[in-house]
Amino acid sequence: MRRSKAFIPTTKEAPSDATLPSHIFLSRAGFITQVAAGLYNYLPLAKRVIKKIENIINEEMTKVGAQEVELSFVTPAELWQESGRIEKFGKELLRFHDRKNNLFVLGPTHEEMMVDVVRNRVTSYKNLPLNLYQIKTKFRDEARPRFGLMRGREFIMQDAYSFHATTEDLDREFDAMEAAYKKILTRMGLDFRVVEADSGAIGGNGSKELMVLAESGEDTIAVCSKCEYGANIEAASRSKRSNIPEAPEASFNKFKTPDVKTIDELAEFFKIDPYYTVKCVAKKVVYEDASEIVLFFVRGCDNLQEVKALNATEALDVVDVTEEELKETGLVPGFIGPLDQDKAKHVIDSDLKNATNLICGANEADYHFIGVDLSVLSDVAYFADIAEVNEGDICPHCEKGTLSFTKGIEVGHIFKLGTTYSKALKAEFLDENGKAQLFIMGTYGMGVSRLVAAVIEQHHDEYGCIWTKATAPYMVNIMISNIKDEAQVQAGEELYRQLQDANVEVILDDRKERFGFKMKDAELIGFPYTIVIGKELQNGHVQIFDRATKEKTDIKSEDIFDKIMELI
RNA sequence: CGGGGUGUAGCUCAGUAUGGUUAGAGUACCUGGUUUGGGACCAGGGGGCCGAAGGUUCGAGUCCUUUCACCCCGACCA
């Protein structure tokens, strides 16, 4: 491609509403333009990057035996009614009527459609397993799209769905897909972690997220210092503590603690470690047709993890509760404890099971219990893992390393679905015994357009994009420094032809612009290599500019072709 | 969906408190010339329903009402 003919509208200034590097640079470098909130146009450079990512995905999917399909973007609402997700997705589903007044939905994900494709077509265990995938535009009418390609309403996703006769076979496929996704990200040149994720309301027993590590990531993940363990903070767990502070031995008693309401005040009052206090977090838990106040108890040194709280109560939502609502129930904010109190349902963190030497609220203003032994509740109360892990906690996997937090961009999610959808949509096959069985399913997704942004979030500097070799829109940019210099033009054109003949993705900057202008442009776009054909040509040299290192290397002009072929 | 902010040239923004010539700058674009190793310079030029609708007024980018869009914080995000 000749730069003089290419549609790459670069700008010096970023759109004022762009905040993330990927958004700023993809806009400035002429990859994308915004259409409306969460809607973007992909210009030629972005389209090339997307195709590269899609090719890598296609190759790796083929290797694991997944077959590509393409399902209709517009999906009949009946399917969503059948699965019950028309309510669950709510306003995120973009709905509309056709001329015959039938209701349709723009596909936000395609479990229903895929099950519909397979049911009654695959009817025997002999035809299992089956893994079908597509790479397609999705639409989710998010309440607040943001961050450019990172969280658009319309986005490109690769989504795969596997069908199995047994859970063992699903496990095998799940592992194979995890390996394939890791391969894809590795090939793309990304630094990432596979982390354990919250399974969410959908249930199932296996869910992992693929996180590209980047400062701007929206997810917090806990990673181990010693082993491969990583988990989304929503799902992270920890090993029992080893360095437990000295216990404040005391016999059970009610103690006057005037105006001591917070954990800090309590720890200060008794001069003890917050580890031995019991924190109460009151929440309103919302179910389909009701809501109630639930008291969550964790150690004073811990915090409630709301997603875990949600899962523990199997509720639709967990929301804050006001002090007034608490008082109406007869609870005493600041002095709520798990003993002798039946005004609201309790959930107690499993770390408190059989815990001793505790101090907790006495459910009476200005009083706390001391010397509390919670083992009295071990058979009657509901215990669950509801505490958020802290940095420095011991890894639950290797039990040696400590956990630290880092930020990640969720670019992939793999999920053992089980029979959730086959059951809802009555999709069955006949097993060896001629007995009808529900398909056991897995679902796997990778955000293609989000990956474009993720590459830049991880690979950029103050001057612009730094594409990895596998994702670059063009591998080599040949820059003719002075377009009026015949020799430079000739050398540039010749190299351009040579590289084209060698099937190298090459762009020739033949514009009538000055050196600095073209250099800044190349840095902004982020071609891995720019070949500068300039002043040194009269001494028989050209230069290779490496975008990632910003190093310029002189090369004899006659060696340049070989050198490039060696580099790429 | 709650709270806040912004809409003026392709882009980034002044101008709006106190209404008053033909609405500005930088950048980008076009023409000519000079320049050619880090976003050049000179000269000339094109480009605007001041988000939309309604109102007040002799007169509205500016005041009033309504509305739409976009952005930020939060909630939300199988």
mmCIF file with all atom_site columns, N, CA, C and O (backbone and C1' of nucleotides) in Angstrom, chain A residues 12-13 16 34 37 85 144 146 151 482 514-517 523 535 543 552, chain B residues 1 12-13 26 35-40 70-73 75-78:
data_model
loop_
_atom_site.group_PDB
_atom_site.id
_atom_site.type_symbol
_atom_site.label_atom_id
_atom_site.label_alt_id
_atom_site.label_comp_id
_atom_site.label_asym_id
_atom_site.label_entity_id
_atom_site.label_seq_id
_atom_site.pdbx_PDB_ins_code
_atom_site.Cartn_x
_atom_site.Cartn_y
_atom_site.Cartn_z
_atom_site.occupancy
_atom_site.B_iso_or_equiv
_atom_site.pdbx_formal_charge
_atom_site.auth_seq_id
_atom_site.auth_comp_id
_atom_site.auth_asym_id
_atom_site.auth_atom_id
_atom_site.pdbx_PDB_model_num
ATOM 1   N N     . LYS A 1 12  ? -3.360  15.168  15.098 1.00 0.00 ? 12  LYS A N     1
ATOM 2   C CA    . LYS A 1 12  ? -2.416  15.565  16.132 1.00 0.00 ? 12  LYS A CA    1
ATOM 3   C C     . LYS A 1 12  ? -3.104  15.532  17.493 1.00 0.00 ? 12  LYS A C     1
ATOM 4   O O     . LYS A 1 12  ? -2.494  15.264  18.493 1.00 0.00 ? 12  LYS A O     1
ATOM 5   N N     . GLU A 1 13  ? -4.382  15.843  17.480 1.00 0.00 ? 13  GLU A N     1
ATOM 6   C CA    . GLU A 1 13  ? -5.087  15.919  18.753 1.00 0.00 ? 13  GLU A CA    1
ATOM 7   C C     . GLU A 1 13  ? -6.086  14.790  18.912 1.00 0.00 ? 13  GLU A C     1
ATOM 8   O O     . GLU A 1 13  ? -6.705  14.342  17.948 1.00 0.00 ? 13  GLU A O     1
ATOM 9   N N     . SER A 1 16  ? -11.667 14.825  22.651 1.00 0.00 ? 16  SER A N     1
ATOM 10  C CA    . SER A 1 16  ? -11.595 15.271  24.041 1.00 0.00 ? 16  SER A CA    1
ATOM 11  C C     . SER A 1 16  ? -12.161 14.252  25.010 1.00 0.00 ? 16  SER A C     1
ATOM 12  O O     . SER A 1 16  ? -11.815 14.251  26.178 1.00 0.00 ? 16  SER A O     1
ATOM 13  N N     . GLN A 1 34  ? -15.690 7.278   16.070 1.00 0.00 ? 34  GLN A N     1
ATOM 14  C CA    . GLN A 1 34  ? -16.878 7.015   16.872 1.00 0.00 ? 34  GLN A CA    1
ATOM 15  C C     . GLN A 1 34  ? -18.128 7.431   16.108 1.00 0.00 ? 34  GLN A C     1
ATOM 16  O O     . GLN A 1 34  ? -18.154 8.460   15.441 1.00 0.00 ? 34  GLN A O     1
ATOM 17  N N     . ALA A 1 37  ? -22.580 6.572   21.101 1.00 0.00 ? 37  ALA A N     1
ATOM 18  C CA    . ALA A 1 37  ? -22.086 5.957   22.328 1.00 0.00 ? 37  ALA A CA    1
ATOM 19  C C     . ALA A 1 37  ? -21.885 4.459   22.129 1.00 0.00 ? 37  ALA A C     1
ATOM 20  O O     . ALA A 1 37  ? -22.828 3.742   21.819 1.00 0.00 ? 37  ALA A O     1
ATOM 21  N N     . ARG A 1 85  ? -34.181 -15.792 29.292 1.00 0.00 ? 85  ARG A N     1
ATOM 22  C CA    . ARG A 1 85  ? -33.183 -14.731 29.414 1.00 0.00 ? 85  ARG A CA    1
ATOM 23  C C     . ARG A 1 85  ? -33.659 -13.369 28.927 1.00 0.00 ? 85  ARG A C     1
ATOM 24  O O     . ARG A 1 85  ? -32.951 -12.378 29.062 1.00 0.00 ? 85  ARG A O     1
ATOM 25  N N     . ARG A 1 144 ? -23.824 1.957   30.301 1.00 0.00 ? 144 ARG A N     1
ATOM 26  C CA    . ARG A 1 144 ? -22.785 2.956   30.134 1.00 0.00 ? 144 ARG A CA    1
ATOM 27  C C     . ARG A 1 144 ? -21.591 2.397   29.372 1.00 0.00 ? 144 ARG A C     1
ATOM 28  O O     . ARG A 1 144 ? -20.632 1.889   29.976 1.00 0.00 ? 144 ARG A O     1
ATOM 29  N N     . ARG A 1 146 ? -18.133 2.619   27.440 1.00 0.00 ? 146 ARG A N     1
ATOM 30  C CA    . ARG A 1 146 ? -17.029 3.570   27.681 1.00 0.00 ? 146 ARG A CA    1
ATOM 31  C C     . ARG A 1 146 ? -15.711 3.001   27.205 1.00 0.00 ? 146 ARG A C     1
ATOM 32  O O     . ARG A 1 146 ? -15.633 1.865   26.786 1.00 0.00 ? 146 ARG A O     1
ATOM 33  N N     . ARG A 1 151 ? -15.214 -1.224  25.831 1.00 0.00 ? 151 ARG A N     1
ATOM 34  C CA    . ARG A 1 151 ? -16.557 -1.552  26.296 1.00 0.00 ? 151 ARG A CA    1
ATOM 35  C C     . ARG A 1 151 ? -17.578 -0.880  25.396 1.00 0.00 ? 151 ARG A C     1
ATOM 36  O O     . ARG A 1 151 ? -18.196 0.112   25.768 1.00 0.00 ? 151 ARG A O     1
ATOM 37  N N     . ASN A 1 482 ? 13.144  12.094  1.722  1.00 0.00 ? 482 ASN A N     1
ATOM 38  C CA    . ASN A 1 482 ? 12.946  13.270  0.861  1.00 0.00 ? 482 ASN A CA    1
ATOM 39  C C     . ASN A 1 482 ? 12.454  12.814  -0.496 1.00 0.00 ? 482 ASN A C     1
ATOM 40  O O     . ASN A 1 482 ? 13.205  12.262  -1.295 1.00 0.00 ? 482 ASN A O     1
ATOM 41  N N     . ARG A 1 514 ? 7.758   16.260  5.241  1.00 0.00 ? 514 ARG A N     1
ATOM 42  C CA    . ARG A 1 514 ? 9.117   16.284  5.777  1.00 0.00 ? 514 ARG A CA    1
ATOM 43  C C     . ARG A 1 514 ? 9.366   15.070  6.651  1.00 0.00 ? 514 ARG A C     1
ATOM 44  O O     . ARG A 1 514 ? 8.441   14.385  7.082  1.00 0.00 ? 514 ARG A O     1
ATOM 45  N N     . PHE A 1 515 ? 10.653  14.842  6.919  1.00 0.00 ? 515 PHE A N     1
ATOM 46  C CA    . PHE A 1 515 ? 11.073  13.678  7.702  1.00 0.00 ? 515 PHE A CA    1
ATOM 47  C C     . PHE A 1 515 ? 10.335  13.572  9.042  1.00 0.00 ? 515 PHE A C     1
ATOM 48  O O     . PHE A 1 515 ? 9.770   12.538  9.381  1.00 0.00 ? 515 PHE A O     1
ATOM 49  N N     . GLY A 1 516 ? 10.365  14.660  9.798  1.00 0.00 ? 516 GLY A N     1
ATOM 50  C CA    . GLY A 1 516 ? 9.780   14.632  11.137 1.00 0.00 ? 516 GLY A CA    1
ATOM 51  C C     . GLY A 1 516 ? 8.309   14.281  11.123 1.00 0.00 ? 516 GLY A C     1
ATOM 52  O O     . GLY A 1 516 ? 7.833   13.498  11.941 1.00 0.00 ? 516 GLY A O     1
ATOM 53  N N     . PHE A 1 517 ? 7.586   14.842  10.196 1.00 0.00 ? 517 PHE A N     1
ATOM 54  C CA    . PHE A 1 517 ? 6.160   14.599  10.067 1.00 0.00 ? 517 PHE A CA    1
ATOM 55  C C     . PHE A 1 517 ? 5.884   13.112  9.846  1.00 0.00 ? 517 PHE A C     1
ATOM 56  O O     . PHE A 1 517 ? 5.057   12.495  10.517 1.00 0.00 ? 517 PHE A O     1
ATOM 57  N N     . GLU A 1 523 ? 5.344   6.540   14.194 1.00 0.00 ? 523 GLU A N     1
ATOM 58  C CA    . GLU A 1 523 ? 5.374   6.193   15.618 1.00 0.00 ? 523 GLU A CA    1
ATOM 59  C C     . GLU A 1 523 ? 3.969   6.130   16.183 1.00 0.00 ? 523 GLU A C     1
ATOM 60  O O     . GLU A 1 523 ? 3.651   5.257   16.993 1.00 0.00 ? 523 GLU A O     1
ATOM 61  N N     . LYS A 1 535 ? 19.214  10.385  4.031  1.00 0.00 ? 535 LYS A N     1
ATOM 62  C CA    . LYS A 1 535 ? 20.530  10.967  3.783  1.00 0.00 ? 535 LYS A CA    1
ATOM 63  C C     . LYS A 1 535 ? 21.659  9.952   3.646  1.00 0.00 ? 535 LYS A C     1
ATOM 64  O O     . LYS A 1 535 ? 22.560  10.119  2.833  1.00 0.00 ? 535 LYS A O     1
ATOM 65  N N     . GLN A 1 543 ? 18.272  2.873   7.193  1.00 0.00 ? 543 GLN A N     1
ATOM 66  C CA    . GLN A 1 543 ? 18.149  2.596   8.621  1.00 0.00 ? 543 GLN A CA    1
ATOM 67  C C     . GLN A 1 543 ? 16.910  1.788   8.912  1.00 0.00 ? 543 GLN A C     1
ATOM 68  O O     . GLN A 1 543 ? 15.883  1.954   8.258  1.00 0.00 ? 543 GLN A O     1
ATOM 69  N N     . LYS A 1 552 ? 17.591  2.905   16.173 1.00 0.00 ? 552 LYS A N     1
ATOM 70  C CA    . LYS A 1 552 ? 17.831  3.006   14.741 1.00 0.00 ? 552 LYS A CA    1
ATOM 71  C C     . LYS A 1 552 ? 19.136  2.286   14.433 1.00 0.00 ? 552 LYS A C     1
ATOM 72  O O     . LYS A 1 552 ? 20.145  2.509   15.093 1.00 0.00 ? 552 LYS A O     1
ATOM 73  P P     . C   B 2 1   ? -33.463 5.579   31.665 1.00 0.00 ? 1   C   B P     1
ATOM 74  O "O5'" . C   B 2 1   ? -33.009 5.249   33.147 1.00 0.00 ? 1   C   B "O5'" 1
ATOM 75  C "C5'" . C   B 2 1   ? -33.921 4.748   34.098 1.00 0.00 ? 1   C   B "C5'" 1
ATOM 76  C "C4'" . C   B 2 1   ? -33.203 4.717   35.398 1.00 0.00 ? 1   C   B "C4'" 1
ATOM 77  C "C3'" . C   B 2 1   ? -32.545 6.021   35.816 1.00 0.00 ? 1   C   B "C3'" 1
ATOM 78  O "O3'" . C   B 2 1   ? -33.473 6.929   36.382 1.00 0.00 ? 1   C   B "O3'" 1
ATOM 79  C "C1'" . C   B 2 1   ? -31.043 4.234   36.182 1.00 0.00 ? 1   C   B "C1'" 1
ATOM 80  P P     . U   B 2 12  ? -12.584 17.138  19.023 1.00 0.00 ? 12  U   B P     1
ATOM 81  O "O5'" . U   B 2 12  ? -11.452 18.155  19.498 1.00 0.00 ? 12  U   B "O5'" 1
ATOM 82  C "C5'" . U   B 2 12  ? -10.224 17.660  20.028 1.00 0.00 ? 12  U   B "C5'" 1
ATOM 83  C "C4'" . U   B 2 12  ? -9.388  18.819  20.522 1.00 0.00 ? 12  U   B "C4'" 1
ATOM 84  C "C3'" . U   B 2 12  ? -10.137 19.812  21.408 1.00 0.00 ? 12  U   B "C3'" 1
ATOM 85  O "O3'" . U   B 2 12  ? -10.226 19.336  22.739 1.00 0.00 ? 12  U   B "O3'" 1
ATOM 86  C "C1'" . U   B 2 12  ? -8.903  20.995  19.780 1.00 0.00 ? 12  U   B "C1'" 1
ATOM 87  P P     . C   B 2 13  ? -11.387 19.899  23.672 1.00 0.00 ? 13  C   B P     1
ATOM 88  O "O5'" . C   B 2 13  ? -11.084 21.449  23.485 1.00 0.00 ? 13  C   B "O5'" 1
ATOM 89  C "C5'" . C   B 2 13  ? -11.857 22.439  24.012 1.00 0.00 ? 13  C   B "C5'" 1
ATOM 90  C "C4'" . C   B 2 13  ? -11.205 23.736  23.628 1.00 0.00 ? 13  C   B "C4'" 1
ATOM 91  C "C3'" . C   B 2 13  ? -12.047 24.971  23.915 1.00 0.00 ? 13  C   B "C3'" 1
ATOM 92  O "O3'" . C   B 2 13  ? -11.972 25.294  25.288 1.00 0.00 ? 13  C   B "O3'" 1
ATOM 93  C "C1'" . C   B 2 13  ? -11.080 25.171  21.771 1.00 0.00 ? 13  C   B "C1'" 1
ATOM 94  P P     . G   B 2 26  ? -4.501  31.516  13.725 1.00 0.00 ? 26  G   B P     1
ATOM 95  O "O5'" . G   B 2 26  ? -4.155  30.117  14.403 1.00 0.00 ? 26  G   B "O5'" 1
ATOM 96  C "C5'" . G   B 2 26  ? -3.184  30.034  15.436 1.00 0.00 ? 26  G   B "C5'" 1
ATOM 97  C "C4'" . G   B 2 26  ? -3.190  28.653  16.027 1.00 0.00 ? 26  G   B "C4'" 1
ATOM 98  C "C3'" . G   B 2 26  ? -3.020  27.515  15.028 1.00 0.00 ? 26  G   B "C3'" 1
ATOM 99  O "O3'" . G   B 2 26  ? -1.666  27.294  14.693 1.00 0.00 ? 26  G   B "O3'" 1
ATOM 100 C "C1'" . G   B 2 26  ? -4.826  27.024  16.472 1.00 0.00 ? 26  G   B "C1'" 1
ATOM 101 P P     . U   B 2 35  ? 14.415  26.112  -1.829 1.00 0.00 ? 35  U   B P     1
ATOM 102 O "O5'" . U   B 2 35  ? 14.011  25.448  -0.439 1.00 0.00 ? 35  U   B "O5'" 1
ATOM 103 C "C5'" . U   B 2 35  ? 14.607  25.911  0.760  1.00 0.00 ? 35  U   B "C5'" 1
ATOM 104 C "C4'" . U   B 2 35  ? 14.007  25.202  1.949  1.00 0.00 ? 35  U   B "C4'" 1
ATOM 105 C "C3'" . U   B 2 35  ? 14.302  23.712  2.055  1.00 0.00 ? 35  U   B "C3'" 1
ATOM 106 O "O3'" . U   B 2 35  ? 15.593  23.473  2.575  1.00 0.00 ? 35  U   B "O3'" 1
ATOM 107 C "C1'" . U   B 2 35  ? 12.015  24.113  2.525  1.00 0.00 ? 35  U   B "C1'" 1
ATOM 108 P P     . U   B 2 36  ? 16.429  22.272  1.985  1.00 0.00 ? 36  U   B P     1
ATOM 109 O "O5'" . U   B 2 36  ? 15.754  21.007  2.676  1.00 0.00 ? 36  U   B "O5'" 1
ATOM 110 C "C5'" . U   B 2 36  ? 15.636  20.939  4.090  1.00 0.00 ? 36  U   B "C5'" 1
ATOM 111 C "C4'" . U   B 2 36  ? 14.852  19.704  4.471  1.00 0.00 ? 36  U   B "C4'" 1
ATOM 112 C "C3'" . U   B 2 36  ? 15.527  18.403  4.029  1.00 0.00 ? 36  U   B "C3'" 1
ATOM 113 O "O3'" . U   B 2 36  ? 15.370  17.432  5.052  1.00 0.00 ? 36  U   B "O3'" 1
ATOM 114 C "C1'" . U   B 2 36  ? 13.325  18.519  3.157  1.00 0.00 ? 36  U   B "C1'" 1
ATOM 115 P P     . G   B 2 37  ? 16.640  17.072  5.946  1.00 0.00 ? 37  G   B P     1
ATOM 116 O "O5'" . G   B 2 37  ? 15.889  16.003  6.883  1.00 0.00 ? 37  G   B "O5'" 1
ATOM 117 C "C5'" . G   B 2 37  ? 14.881  16.434  7.804  1.00 0.00 ? 37  G   B "C5'" 1
ATOM 118 C "C4'" . G   B 2 37  ? 15.139  15.781  9.138  1.00 0.00 ? 37  G   B "C4'" 1
ATOM 119 C "C3'" . G   B 2 37  ? 16.429  16.231  9.825  1.00 0.00 ? 37  G   B "C3'" 1
ATOM 120 O "O3'" . G   B 2 37  ? 16.265  16.179  11.234 1.00 0.00 ? 37  G   B "O3'" 1
ATOM 121 C "C1'" . G   B 2 37  ? 16.556  13.939  9.355  1.00 0.00 ? 37  G   B "C1'" 1
ATOM 122 P P     . G   B 2 38  ? 15.345  17.201  11.957 1.00 0.00 ? 38  G   B P     1
ATOM 123 O "O5'" . G   B 2 38  ? 13.950  16.427  11.828 1.00 0.00 ? 38  G   B "O5'" 1
ATOM 124 C "C5'" . G   B 2 38  ? 12.709  17.154  11.737 1.00 0.00 ? 38  G   B "C5'" 1
ATOM 125 C "C4'" . G   B 2 38  ? 11.766  16.676  12.801 1.00 0.00 ? 38  G   B "C4'" 1
ATOM 126 C "C3'" . G   B 2 38  ? 12.059  17.176  14.218 1.00 0.00 ? 38  G   B "C3'" 1
ATOM 127 O "O3'" . G   B 2 38  ? 10.826  17.354  14.891 1.00 0.00 ? 38  G   B "O3'" 1
ATOM 128 C "C1'" . G   B 2 38  ? 12.011  14.848  14.221 1.00 0.00 ? 38  G   B "C1'" 1
ATOM 129 P P     . G   B 2 39  ? 10.114  18.773  14.499 1.00 0.00 ? 39  G   B P     1
ATOM 130 O "O5'" . G   B 2 39  ? 9.052   18.256  13.461 1.00 0.00 ? 39  G   B "O5'" 1
ATOM 131 C "C5'" . G   B 2 39  ? 7.964   17.474  13.875 1.00 0.00 ? 39  G   B "C5'" 1
ATOM 132 C "C4'" . G   B 2 39  ? 6.858   17.602  12.873 1.00 0.00 ? 39  G   B "C4'" 1
ATOM 133 C "C3'" . G   B 2 39  ? 6.110   18.927  12.943 1.00 0.00 ? 39  G   B "C3'" 1
ATOM 134 O "O3'" . G   B 2 39  ? 5.619   19.169  11.648 1.00 0.00 ? 39  G   B "O3'" 1
ATOM 135 C "C1'" . G   B 2 39  ? 4.636   17.141  13.337 1.00 0.00 ? 39  G   B "C1'" 1
ATOM 136 P P     . A   B 2 40  ? 6.368   20.272  10.749 1.00 0.00 ? 40  A   B P     1
ATOM 137 O "O5'" . A   B 2 40  ? 6.678   21.508  11.679 1.00 0.00 ? 40  A   B "O5'" 1
ATOM 138 C "C5'" . A   B 2 40  ? 6.302   22.778  11.235 1.00 0.00 ? 40  A   B "C5'" 1
ATOM 139 C "C4'" . A   B 2 40  ? 7.494   23.517  10.659 1.00 0.00 ? 40  A   B "C4'" 1
ATOM 140 C "C3'" . A   B 2 40  ? 7.105   24.835  10.032 1.00 0.00 ? 40  A   B "C3'" 1
ATOM 141 O "O3'" . A   B 2 40  ? 6.987   25.823  11.037 1.00 0.00 ? 40  A   B "O3'" 1
ATOM 142 C "C1'" . A   B 2 40  ? 8.565   23.653  8.588  1.00 0.00 ? 40  A   B "C1'" 1
ATOM 143 P P     . C   B 2 70  ? -25.517 9.237   22.239 1.00 0.00 ? 70  C   B P     1
ATOM 144 O "O5'" . C   B 2 70  ? -24.173 9.890   22.747 1.00 0.00 ? 70  C   B "O5'" 1
ATOM 145 C "C5'" . C   B 2 70  ? -23.105 10.116  21.836 1.00 0.00 ? 70  C   B "C5'" 1
ATOM 146 C "C4'" . C   B 2 70  ? -22.101 11.057  22.440 1.00 0.00 ? 70  C   B "C4'" 1
ATOM 147 C "C3'" . C   B 2 70  ? -21.495 10.620  23.765 1.00 0.00 ? 70  C   B "C3'" 1
ATOM 148 O "O3'" . C   B 2 70  ? -20.472 9.662   23.600 1.00 0.00 ? 70  C   B "O3'" 1
ATOM 149 C "C1'" . C   B 2 70  ? -22.118 12.891  23.904 1.00 0.00 ? 70  C   B "C1'" 1
ATOM 150 P P     . C   B 2 71  ? -20.201 8.633   24.797 1.00 0.00 ? 71  C   B P     1
ATOM 151 O "O5'" . C   B 2 71  ? -19.418 9.526   25.855 1.00 0.00 ? 71  C   B "O5'" 1
ATOM 152 C "C5'" . C   B 2 71  ? -18.125 10.043  25.549 1.00 0.00 ? 71  C   B "C5'" 1
ATOM 153 C "C4'" . C   B 2 71  ? -17.668 10.970  26.636 1.00 0.00 ? 71  C   B "C4'" 1
ATOM 154 C "C3'" . C   B 2 71  ? -17.623 10.371  28.033 1.00 0.00 ? 71  C   B "C3'" 1
ATOM 155 O "O3'" . C   B 2 71  ? -16.454 9.615   28.246 1.00 0.00 ? 71  C   B "O3'" 1
ATOM 156 C "C1'" . C   B 2 71  ? -18.676 12.475  28.129 1.00 0.00 ? 71  C   B "C1'" 1
ATOM 157 P P     . C   B 2 72  ? -16.474 8.410   29.298 1.00 0.00 ? 72  C   B P     1
ATOM 158 O "O5'" . C   B 2 72  ? -16.418 9.195   30.686 1.00 0.00 ? 72  C   B "O5'" 1
ATOM 159 C "C5'" . C   B 2 72  ? -15.262 9.930   31.063 1.00 0.00 ? 72  C   B "C5'" 1
ATOM 160 C "C4'" . C   B 2 72  ? -15.511 10.631  32.375 1.00 0.00 ? 72  C   B "C4'" 1
ATOM 161 C "C3'" . C   B 2 72  ? -15.980 9.733   33.510 1.00 0.00 ? 72  C   B "C3'" 1
ATOM 162 O "O3'" . C   B 2 72  ? -14.917 9.052   34.134 1.00 0.00 ? 72  C   B "O3'" 1
ATOM 163 C "C1'" . C   B 2 72  ? -17.348 11.637  33.426 1.00 0.00 ? 72  C   B "C1'" 1
ATOM 164 P P     . C   B 2 73  ? -15.163 7.589   34.707 1.00 0.00 ? 73  C   B P     1
ATOM 165 O "O5'" . C   B 2 73  ? -15.899 7.858   36.087 1.00 0.00 ? 73  C   B "O5'" 1
ATOM 166 C "C5'" . C   B 2 73  ? -15.283 8.618   37.117 1.00 0.00 ? 73  C   B "C5'" 1
ATOM 167 C "C4'" . C   B 2 73  ? -16.217 8.739   38.302 1.00 0.00 ? 73  C   B "C4'" 1
ATOM 168 C "C3'" . C   B 2 73  ? -16.966 7.469   38.685 1.00 0.00 ? 73  C   B "C3'" 1
ATOM 169 O "O3'" . C   B 2 73  ? -16.185 6.572   39.439 1.00 0.00 ? 73  C   B "O3'" 1
ATOM 170 C "C1'" . C   B 2 73  ? -18.475 9.268   38.632 1.00 0.00 ? 73  C   B "C1'" 1
ATOM 171 P P     . A   B 2 75  ? -20.260 1.071   41.708 1.00 0.00 ? 75  A   B P     1
ATOM 172 O "O5'" . A   B 2 75  ? -21.810 0.913   41.384 1.00 0.00 ? 75  A   B "O5'" 1
ATOM 173 C "C5'" . A   B 2 75  ? -22.761 0.745   42.431 1.00 0.00 ? 75  A   B "C5'" 1
ATOM 174 C "C4'" . A   B 2 75  ? -24.143 0.591   41.855 1.00 0.00 ? 75  A   B "C4'" 1
ATOM 175 C "C3'" . A   B 2 75  ? -24.333 -0.574  40.894 1.00 0.00 ? 75  A   B "C3'" 1
ATOM 176 O "O3'" . A   B 2 75  ? -24.598 -1.790  41.550 1.00 0.00 ? 75  A   B "O3'" 1
ATOM 177 C "C1'" . A   B 2 75  ? -25.180 1.384   39.919 1.00 0.00 ? 75  A   B "C1'" 1
ATOM 178 P P     . C   B 2 76  ? -23.932 -3.118  41.015 1.00 0.00 ? 76  C   B P     1
ATOM 179 O "O5'" . C   B 2 76  ? -24.501 -3.216  39.531 1.00 0.00 ? 76  C   B "O5'" 1
ATOM 180 C "C5'" . C   B 2 76  ? -25.870 -3.532  39.289 1.00 0.00 ? 76  C   B "C5'" 1
ATOM 181 C "C4'" . C   B 2 76  ? -26.158 -3.436  37.810 1.00 0.00 ? 76  C   B "C4'" 1
ATOM 182 C "C3'" . C   B 2 76  ? -25.399 -4.416  36.928 1.00 0.00 ? 76  C   B "C3'" 1
ATOM 183 O "O3'" . C   B 2 76  ? -26.037 -5.676  36.866 1.00 0.00 ? 76  C   B "O3'" 1
ATOM 184 C "C1'" . C   B 2 76  ? -25.228 -2.259  36.004 1.00 0.00 ? 76  C   B "C1'" 1
ATOM 185 P P     . C   B 2 77  ? -25.139 -6.987  36.852 1.00 0.00 ? 77  C   B P     1
ATOM 186 O "O5'" . C   B 2 77  ? -24.345 -6.855  35.484 1.00 0.00 ? 77  C   B "O5'" 1
ATOM 187 C "C5'" . C   B 2 77  ? -24.974 -7.109  34.237 1.00 0.00 ? 77  C   B "C5'" 1
ATOM 188 C "C4'" . C   B 2 77  ? -23.982 -6.893  33.123 1.00 0.00 ? 77  C   B "C4'" 1
ATOM 189 C "C3'" . C   B 2 77  ? -22.759 -7.810  33.144 1.00 0.00 ? 77  C   B "C3'" 1
ATOM 190 O "O3'" . C   B 2 77  ? -23.028 -9.041  32.512 1.00 0.00 ? 77  C   B "O3'" 1
ATOM 191 C "C1'" . C   B 2 77  ? -22.077 -5.569  32.825 1.00 0.00 ? 77  C   B "C1'" 1
ATOM 192 P P     . A   B 2 78  ? -22.521 -10.433 33.221 1.00 0.00 ? 78  A   B P     1
ATOM 193 O "O5'" . A   B 2 78  ? -23.447 -11.554 32.568 1.00 0.00 ? 78  A   B "O5'" 1
ATOM 194 C "C5'" . A   B 2 78  ? -24.871 -11.490 32.710 1.00 0.00 ? 78  A   B "C5'" 1
ATOM 195 C "C4'" . A   B 2 78  ? -25.489 -12.825 32.433 1.00 0.00 ? 78  A   B "C4'" 1
ATOM 196 C "C3'" . A   B 2 78  ? -24.961 -13.980 33.287 1.00 0.00 ? 78  A   B "C3'" 1
ATOM 197 O "O3'" . A   B 2 78  ? -26.028 -14.886 33.564 1.00 0.00 ? 78  A   B "O3'" 1
ATOM 198 C "C1'" . A   B 2 78  ? -24.659 -14.466 31.013 1.00 0.00 ? 78  A   B "C1'" 1
#
